[in-house]
XYZ file of C-alpha atoms in Angstrom:
514
model
C 124.472 -30.348 -37.452
C 126.403 -28.732 -34.528
C 125.259 -25.355 -33.140
C 128.467 -23.834 -34.692
C 127.148 -24.904 -38.320
C 123.434 -23.982 -37.711
C 124.876 -20.535 -36.342
C 127.312 -20.199 -39.622
C 124.283 -20.906 -41.836
C 122.999 -17.275 -40.969
C 126.191 -15.661 -41.362
C 127.569 -14.235 -45.237
C 130.052 -15.384 -46.984
C 132.152 -13.891 -49.163
C 135.842 -14.723 -50.991
C 136.673 -10.847 -50.327
C 135.924 -8.393 -48.077
C 137.466 -4.646 -48.748
C 136.962 -2.665 -45.685
C 137.086 1.177 -47.096
C 135.942 2.808 -49.503
C 138.727 5.755 -50.525
C 141.518 5.378 -53.590
C 142.154 2.350 -52.528
C 139.313 0.550 -51.113
C 138.211 0.988 -54.604
C 140.985 0.123 -56.441
C 140.711 -3.420 -54.835
C 137.558 -3.496 -55.437
C 138.049 -2.442 -59.264
C 141.098 -4.821 -59.568
C 138.712 -7.919 -58.471
C 136.290 -6.938 -60.570
C 138.844 -7.100 -63.034
C 140.650 -10.216 -62.095
C 137.031 -12.317 -62.337
C 136.392 -11.717 -59.142
C 132.083 -10.832 -57.698
C 132.205 -12.906 -54.318
C 133.104 -9.833 -52.518
C 131.868 -6.329 -49.886
C 133.285 -3.403 -49.576
C 132.449 -2.592 -46.005
C 132.403 1.347 -45.338
C 131.241 2.967 -42.076
C 129.840 5.939 -43.381
C 126.752 6.755 -45.934
C 129.142 7.203 -48.901
C 132.277 6.796 -50.738
C 135.407 8.497 -50.851
C 137.124 8.167 -48.072
C 139.194 11.360 -46.353
C 137.750 13.137 -49.585
C 134.514 12.679 -48.319
C 135.495 13.391 -44.695
C 137.450 16.335 -44.929
C 135.121 19.129 -46.419
C 136.997 21.904 -44.854
C 137.204 24.757 -46.704
C 139.838 25.332 -49.329
C 140.419 21.779 -49.118
C 142.004 20.152 -52.632
C 145.109 17.917 -53.626
C 148.389 19.339 -53.483
C 149.462 16.295 -56.256
C 148.287 17.379 -60.082
C 144.993 15.995 -60.650
C 146.225 13.905 -64.119
C 148.507 12.186 -61.439
C 146.250 12.082 -58.617
C 143.725 9.729 -60.299
C 143.404 6.146 -61.773
C 145.346 4.818 -64.751
C 142.891 3.279 -65.589
C 140.447 5.716 -65.216
C 141.206 8.257 -66.509
C 139.686 12.116 -66.262
C 139.970 14.727 -69.366
C 137.561 16.692 -66.707
C 140.027 18.208 -64.709
C 138.568 21.478 -64.120
C 141.505 22.831 -62.633
C 145.786 21.562 -61.897
C 145.242 20.619 -58.520
C 141.408 20.028 -57.881
C 139.394 21.077 -54.502
C 137.601 17.554 -52.300
C 134.562 18.337 -54.884
C 135.723 17.179 -57.581
C 137.597 14.223 -56.472
C 135.101 13.314 -53.975
C 133.017 13.390 -58.008
C 135.580 10.984 -59.760
C 135.432 8.804 -57.356
C 131.802 8.698 -57.168
C 132.152 8.509 -61.024
C 134.872 5.254 -60.905
C 132.188 3.384 -58.325
C 129.018 3.446 -60.897
C 131.468 3.468 -64.360
C 132.515 -0.335 -62.882
C 129.859 -1.442 -61.135
C 131.115 -1.411 -57.610
C 127.202 -0.354 -56.040
C 125.657 -3.761 -55.446
C 129.380 -4.853 -53.756
C 129.074 -1.938 -51.412
C 127.874 -2.034 -47.925
C 127.452 0.806 -46.253
C 127.242 1.739 -42.735
C 129.324 -1.159 -41.856
C 131.384 -0.012 -39.288
C 133.871 -2.550 -38.767
C 134.180 -3.956 -34.992
C 136.480 -6.624 -34.361
C 138.041 -9.394 -37.305
C 139.396 -12.310 -35.682
C 141.191 -15.657 -37.424
C 140.190 -18.629 -37.688
C 142.666 -20.651 -37.782
C 140.669 -23.822 -37.323
C 138.454 -22.545 -41.300
C 141.162 -21.012 -42.548
C 138.669 -17.570 -42.977
C 137.896 -14.469 -40.716
C 135.307 -13.895 -38.768
C 134.344 -10.046 -39.031
C 131.447 -8.395 -37.341
C 130.079 -5.001 -38.223
C 127.638 -2.525 -36.709
C 125.464 -4.050 -39.672
C 125.807 -7.532 -38.768
C 128.669 -10.068 -39.087
C 130.189 -12.332 -42.130
C 132.966 -14.167 -42.673
C 135.522 -14.109 -46.000
C 138.438 -15.616 -46.481
C 140.300 -12.565 -47.578
C 140.423 -9.905 -45.858
C 141.989 -6.057 -47.588
C 141.714 -2.978 -45.495
C 141.950 -0.381 -46.666
C 141.191 2.177 -44.175
C 143.910 4.269 -44.895
C 146.028 6.040 -42.772
C 144.762 9.574 -42.567
C 141.157 8.470 -41.526
C 141.061 8.951 -37.864
C 141.401 12.780 -36.342
C 143.831 12.780 -33.892
C 143.379 16.221 -31.022
C 145.749 16.468 -28.485
C 144.488 16.112 -24.843
C 144.402 19.549 -23.521
C 143.668 20.288 -20.053
C 140.617 22.142 -19.930
C 139.543 21.655 -23.619
C 136.213 20.137 -22.420
C 134.991 23.174 -20.500
C 135.780 25.522 -23.453
C 132.201 27.029 -23.980
C 132.774 27.817 -27.993
C 132.683 25.666 -30.620
C 135.518 22.543 -31.365
C 136.334 20.710 -33.860
C 138.563 18.934 -36.192
C 139.958 19.759 -39.858
C 138.972 16.405 -40.768
C 135.420 16.956 -38.818
C 133.782 20.738 -40.264
C 131.431 22.011 -38.381
C 129.698 23.634 -41.264
C 126.878 24.248 -38.955
C 128.833 26.814 -37.384
C 129.514 29.732 -38.670
C 132.672 31.918 -38.227
C 132.225 35.096 -39.424
C 133.537 37.511 -37.406
C 134.254 35.053 -34.954
C 137.632 35.108 -32.703
C 139.021 31.216 -34.049
C 142.181 29.673 -32.324
C 143.524 27.435 -34.830
C 146.104 24.487 -33.823
C 148.350 23.252 -36.219
C 150.222 24.184 -39.548
C 150.514 21.068 -41.716
C 148.615 20.706 -44.825
C 145.303 21.821 -44.504
C 146.471 24.441 -42.145
C 147.579 26.334 -45.396
C 144.386 25.564 -47.178
C 142.226 26.589 -44.235
C 144.138 29.700 -42.821
C 143.671 31.240 -46.288
C 139.873 30.768 -46.891
C 138.507 31.175 -43.342
C 140.706 34.784 -42.499
C 138.446 37.170 -44.726
C 135.699 35.629 -42.477
C 136.570 35.576 -38.249
C 137.311 38.927 -36.599
C 140.896 37.686 -35.407
C 142.627 34.510 -36.387
C 145.368 32.982 -34.101
C 147.576 30.309 -35.540
C 149.079 28.676 -32.893
C 152.094 26.072 -34.580
C 154.662 24.703 -33.101
C 157.057 23.926 -35.909
C 156.705 26.465 -39.204
C 156.577 24.594 -42.810
C 158.280 24.863 -45.966
C 155.815 26.319 -48.620
C 156.565 26.643 -51.549
C 153.889 28.417 -54.170
C 151.188 26.153 -55.834
C 151.695 26.761 -59.995
C 147.392 26.276 -59.907
C 145.044 27.117 -62.661
C 142.088 26.902 -64.634
C 142.405 23.698 -67.464
C 140.805 25.591 -71.013
C 138.255 24.183 -72.382
C 140.536 23.748 -75.353
C 142.368 21.299 -73.291
C 139.847 18.638 -72.040
C 138.337 18.675 -75.449
C 142.136 17.753 -76.772
C 141.872 15.123 -73.277
C 138.075 13.850 -74.442
C 139.504 13.234 -78.131
C 143.087 12.333 -78.044
C 143.482 10.079 -74.975
C 147.461 9.920 -75.634
C 147.662 13.423 -74.849
C 146.412 12.818 -71.062
C 148.128 10.445 -70.777
C 151.768 12.168 -71.507
C 150.644 15.087 -69.456
C 149.939 12.035 -66.511
C 153.540 10.574 -67.471
C 155.268 14.222 -67.237
C 153.921 14.927 -64.544
C 155.110 11.144 -63.020
C 158.566 11.838 -64.883
C 159.319 15.445 -62.959
C 158.592 13.910 -59.564
C 160.417 10.392 -60.307
C 163.490 12.183 -60.634
C 163.302 14.602 -58.098
C 163.070 11.486 -55.436
C 167.290 11.084 -55.182
C 167.317 14.726 -53.840
C 165.103 12.787 -50.991
C 166.712 9.788 -49.984
C 170.465 9.466 -50.954
C 171.358 13.550 -51.477
C 169.394 15.754 -49.046
C 172.380 18.387 -49.977
C 170.942 18.627 -53.201
C 167.715 19.774 -51.621
C 169.436 23.318 -50.859
C 168.617 25.096 -53.864
C 164.927 24.600 -53.286
C 165.439 26.046 -49.255
C 166.529 28.764 -51.086
C 163.789 30.047 -52.996
C 161.212 28.881 -50.936
C 163.024 31.461 -48.507
C 162.385 33.642 -51.384
C 158.902 32.884 -51.279
C 158.544 34.197 -48.181
C 160.262 37.286 -48.615
C 157.741 38.050 -50.994
C 155.011 38.024 -48.992
C 156.339 38.538 -45.691
C 157.427 42.363 -45.133
C 158.261 41.846 -41.248
C 161.297 40.550 -40.241
C 159.584 39.340 -36.717
C 157.341 37.099 -38.559
C 159.649 36.059 -40.717
C 161.646 34.890 -37.869
C 158.623 33.266 -36.641
C 157.672 31.061 -39.881
C 161.493 30.122 -40.782
C 162.196 26.379 -40.253
C 165.516 25.373 -38.383
C 165.238 21.661 -40.209
C 166.164 20.838 -43.656
C 163.211 21.168 -46.389
C 161.469 17.837 -47.185
C 162.408 17.037 -43.543
C 158.674 17.294 -42.726
C 155.923 17.441 -45.943
C 156.989 20.729 -48.291
C 153.617 22.657 -47.713
C 152.418 24.586 -51.489
C 149.991 27.108 -51.358
C 150.325 30.607 -52.655
C 148.353 32.423 -50.299
C 149.500 30.645 -47.025
C 151.478 33.678 -46.084
C 149.713 36.639 -47.515
C 146.788 35.333 -45.164
C 149.241 35.682 -42.378
C 150.216 38.751 -43.004
C 147.123 40.381 -42.575
C 146.208 42.692 -39.575
C 144.009 39.827 -38.387
C 146.318 37.689 -37.652
C 148.093 36.303 -35.318
C 151.162 34.081 -35.164
C 152.178 31.882 -31.481
C 154.873 30.202 -32.304
C 153.990 27.558 -29.527
C 151.483 24.934 -28.840
C 148.459 25.062 -27.444
C 149.113 23.565 -23.407
C 146.016 24.802 -21.443
C 142.679 26.650 -21.310
C 140.674 28.656 -19.026
C 137.158 28.806 -19.590
C 137.610 31.281 -23.415
C 140.903 31.812 -22.460
C 143.608 29.487 -24.403
C 146.927 29.583 -23.617
C 149.813 28.759 -25.435
C 152.987 27.339 -23.913
C 154.711 30.169 -23.945
C 152.627 31.851 -21.696
C 150.687 34.091 -24.620
C 147.276 34.582 -23.759
C 144.095 34.495 -26.325
C 140.347 34.804 -25.911
C 138.834 32.702 -28.417
C 135.243 31.529 -29.705
C 136.214 28.620 -31.321
C 139.200 26.169 -31.901
C 139.987 24.080 -35.135
C 142.543 21.405 -35.353
C 144.473 20.294 -37.567
C 146.679 18.362 -35.924
C 146.794 15.027 -38.209
C 145.656 11.892 -38.008
C 146.459 8.405 -36.263
C 149.223 7.326 -38.779
C 151.615 5.343 -36.519
C 148.692 3.657 -33.733
C 145.710 2.836 -36.813
C 143.346 2.770 -34.143
C 141.645 -0.879 -37.195
C 144.700 -2.396 -34.986
C 142.882 -2.922 -32.401
C 140.267 -4.242 -34.193
C 142.330 -7.047 -35.792
C 142.912 -10.415 -33.914
C 145.414 -12.047 -35.426
C 146.211 -16.216 -35.205
C 147.619 -16.180 -32.257
C 145.232 -14.267 -30.862
C 147.292 -10.988 -30.242
C 145.801 -7.738 -31.599
C 147.334 -6.129 -34.802
C 147.873 -3.347 -32.508
C 150.077 -5.196 -29.435
C 151.857 -7.304 -32.961
C 153.302 -3.626 -33.393
C 153.448 -2.289 -30.214
C 157.222 -1.507 -30.771
C 155.941 -0.296 -34.416
C 154.026 -0.894 -38.030
C 155.812 -3.586 -39.765
C 155.493 -5.338 -42.524
C 156.089 -7.271 -45.512
C 156.157 -4.914 -48.731
C 153.534 -3.114 -47.167
C 151.293 -5.283 -47.181
C 150.974 -8.219 -45.446
C 152.095 -8.702 -41.756
C 153.638 -11.672 -39.707
C 150.835 -13.986 -37.926
C 147.477 -12.617 -39.826
C 147.161 -15.001 -42.709
C 144.742 -13.853 -45.554
C 145.235 -10.257 -44.253
C 146.730 -7.506 -46.816
C 146.928 -3.978 -46.263
C 146.509 -0.726 -49.151
C 148.946 1.925 -47.816
C 150.269 -0.368 -45.162
C 153.793 0.239 -43.650
C 156.009 2.043 -45.255
C 154.832 2.883 -48.505
C 153.752 6.665 -47.935
C 155.358 9.187 -50.566
C 156.576 12.791 -49.841
C 156.656 13.991 -53.272
C 154.169 12.073 -56.225
C 151.511 11.200 -56.138
C 150.197 7.663 -53.633
C 147.487 6.217 -56.186
C 150.704 4.939 -58.849
C 151.611 3.411 -54.901
C 147.534 2.260 -54.205
C 148.153 0.738 -57.783
C 151.256 -0.868 -57.591
C 150.162 -3.040 -54.029
C 146.740 -4.032 -56.023
C 149.087 -5.878 -58.219
C 150.809 -7.503 -55.092
C 146.863 -8.268 -53.977
C 145.356 -9.767 -57.514
C 148.589 -11.764 -57.314
C 148.204 -13.067 -53.716
C 145.157 -14.088 -54.780
C 146.151 -16.284 -57.894
C 148.914 -18.043 -55.261
C 145.980 -19.443 -53.340
C 143.612 -20.067 -56.139
C 147.046 -22.230 -57.631
C 146.970 -23.617 -54.305
C 143.647 -25.341 -54.473
C 141.461 -26.619 -51.691
C 141.002 -24.205 -48.895
C 144.515 -22.152 -48.208
C 146.131 -19.345 -47.089
C 149.131 -16.848 -46.778
C 151.191 -16.297 -43.187
C 153.802 -13.857 -44.601
C 156.855 -15.316 -42.171
C 158.278 -13.421 -39.556
C 162.115 -13.697 -41.129
C 160.179 -12.090 -44.590
C 158.515 -9.282 -42.662
C 162.395 -9.074 -40.479
C 164.715 -8.877 -44.104
C 162.207 -6.482 -45.673
C 161.466 -4.398 -42.709
C 165.138 -3.943 -42.105
C 166.130 -3.520 -46.095
C 164.043 0.027 -45.730
C 165.575 1.004 -42.893
C 168.721 0.373 -43.551
C 167.186 2.914 -47.091
C 165.492 5.051 -44.920
C 169.237 5.900 -42.190
C 170.124 7.784 -45.662
C 166.613 9.816 -46.160
C 166.335 13.828 -45.401
C 163.269 12.587 -43.219
C 165.665 10.654 -41.060
C 168.804 13.275 -41.687
C 166.928 16.604 -42.134
C 166.540 17.744 -38.412
C 163.124 17.339 -37.320
C 160.264 15.361 -35.791
C 157.595 14.986 -38.194
C 153.994 12.766 -38.450
C 156.250 10.272 -40.452
C 158.106 9.014 -36.905
C 156.525 6.584 -34.826
C 156.704 6.998 -31.236
C 160.392 4.923 -31.353
C 161.778 7.513 -32.963
C 161.182 4.755 -36.402
C 159.637 6.287 -39.991
C 157.094 3.886 -40.708
C 155.260 5.427 -43.155
C 157.857 7.115 -46.296
C 159.000 4.668 -49.002
C 162.176 5.205 -49.362
C 162.529 5.268 -52.535
C 160.962 5.389 -56.043
C 157.654 4.370 -57.253
C 158.837 2.227 -60.347
C 161.518 0.266 -57.419
C 157.829 -0.560 -54.854
C 155.524 -1.575 -58.605
C 158.462 -4.411 -59.104
C 159.161 -4.949 -55.833
C 155.364 -5.871 -55.881
C 154.939 -6.831 -59.102
C 154.620 -10.896 -58.222
C 154.160 -12.512 -54.671
C 157.368 -14.884 -53.114
C 156.052 -17.775 -51.701
C 158.603 -18.551 -50.365
C 158.161 -15.294 -47.955
C 154.930 -17.311 -46.898
C 154.193 -19.621 -45.066
C 151.416 -22.228 -46.745
C 148.125 -22.785 -44.305
C 145.834 -26.043 -44.748
C 142.568 -26.838 -42.689
C 142.801 -29.845 -40.118
C 141.280 -31.604 -42.145
C 142.641 -31.372 -45.821
C 146.342 -31.339 -43.612
C 145.085 -34.942 -42.333
C 143.861 -36.483 -46.082
C 147.056 -35.420 -47.798
C 148.805 -36.762 -44.920
C 147.430 -39.963 -45.193
C 147.033 -39.403 -49.095
C 150.366 -39.945 -48.595
C 150.412 -42.795 -46.265
C 148.592 -44.838 -48.937
C 151.243 -43.632 -52.073
C 154.278 -45.008 -49.482
C 152.608 -48.108 -48.464
C 151.945 -48.664 -52.263
C 155.309 -48.437 -52.692
């Protein structure tokens, strides 16, 4: 036995290693069990499941997709309390899924992935985690694009004497009551946090680089009668889900092919603003100068009313400097603050996990994606065999439920593993660069007509090179069709060196016999 083989005996090997336990990771775990695969682990850096719905627990946190659509098709929940459920209900749902589908024995909490390295000799991934090492035939990365908060590098931030935290790392020990709070950012979290904290703080200053378009969120409690009906007659919940899906599916063309049709929605958004914002100066600050849909449309019925309150100031400029307790905007305005809260989004197009994945040629995934993220059907990156992502490049949505896209990628993952079984022996699939390029060229070609490219804004959908590597420019039906099966022609089949030698020798014997 070699020294390496002796060391390997102490390292656990699994068929599949799933990274992350949010919707993507738990969905992958459930699908693996349903496919009859039980030799897998789910590596989670925290101490519980939930992903973004565990980490984002700020005041007012809720989903802007209807509850019956923001859940797995294979795990319907007839007891959603509201049409748009809050963070605590979604997290409870994920805990429920974990228990019902018996995922807990596969979970490895407090196991942050430090590095994943492809072993081309043995056709497996060597994985270093904070709780120990392991190896895996296949890695399914479900870390998600909304997992690593982004805080801008602002001069003087490290000298600020008060509290500083990101919306995704909310400091619940800090009492905001009576405090002067500077809130930075006007994304989806701002639309929920601002109304939630406005009544408690003495002064709230919102730093806004770009105003969002905001539509009312028609939220209500789901009655006991409705919930009883969904429990007793499950097809009624399925019909509800289907209607919600169908309406959003019909809206896609306005975003992807005919952005001009969004003008009517834009007029409605202006009326929504005018009803709540009577001050013409404030209304001018809050009126976007780009086509609605170019940036994420926010759903809130209390965001504008909160901004109109006397203890709220809107600074139509970004935060550029901090001197002591004074925060300074790009327009020169100064504000005294006791706390700074950042609602500045996440590392979406520069995923931190990519720096920890080392492929076949020794390059990290971050280096391979230096000019922009790209993968085959949102799943496979060239040069990274047997490595798949859930919610990979160009799989995001602008107006529908991401759970639909996740389930499509789970179909692809399941067929990927079936193909490996059919190949037999120790085999791996590596996406061909030509296939990755062809797929991404088609996606980017379709992207040119979309509102995200023509709407006149700069959004977090775009990477540093101005390419939209985040959103899927089509319907969920199209994506499901594109990911139903793995096309082996788009992959190179890899074999262990020893097995390749045996195959060649076998062929030579056959030829000699002939």
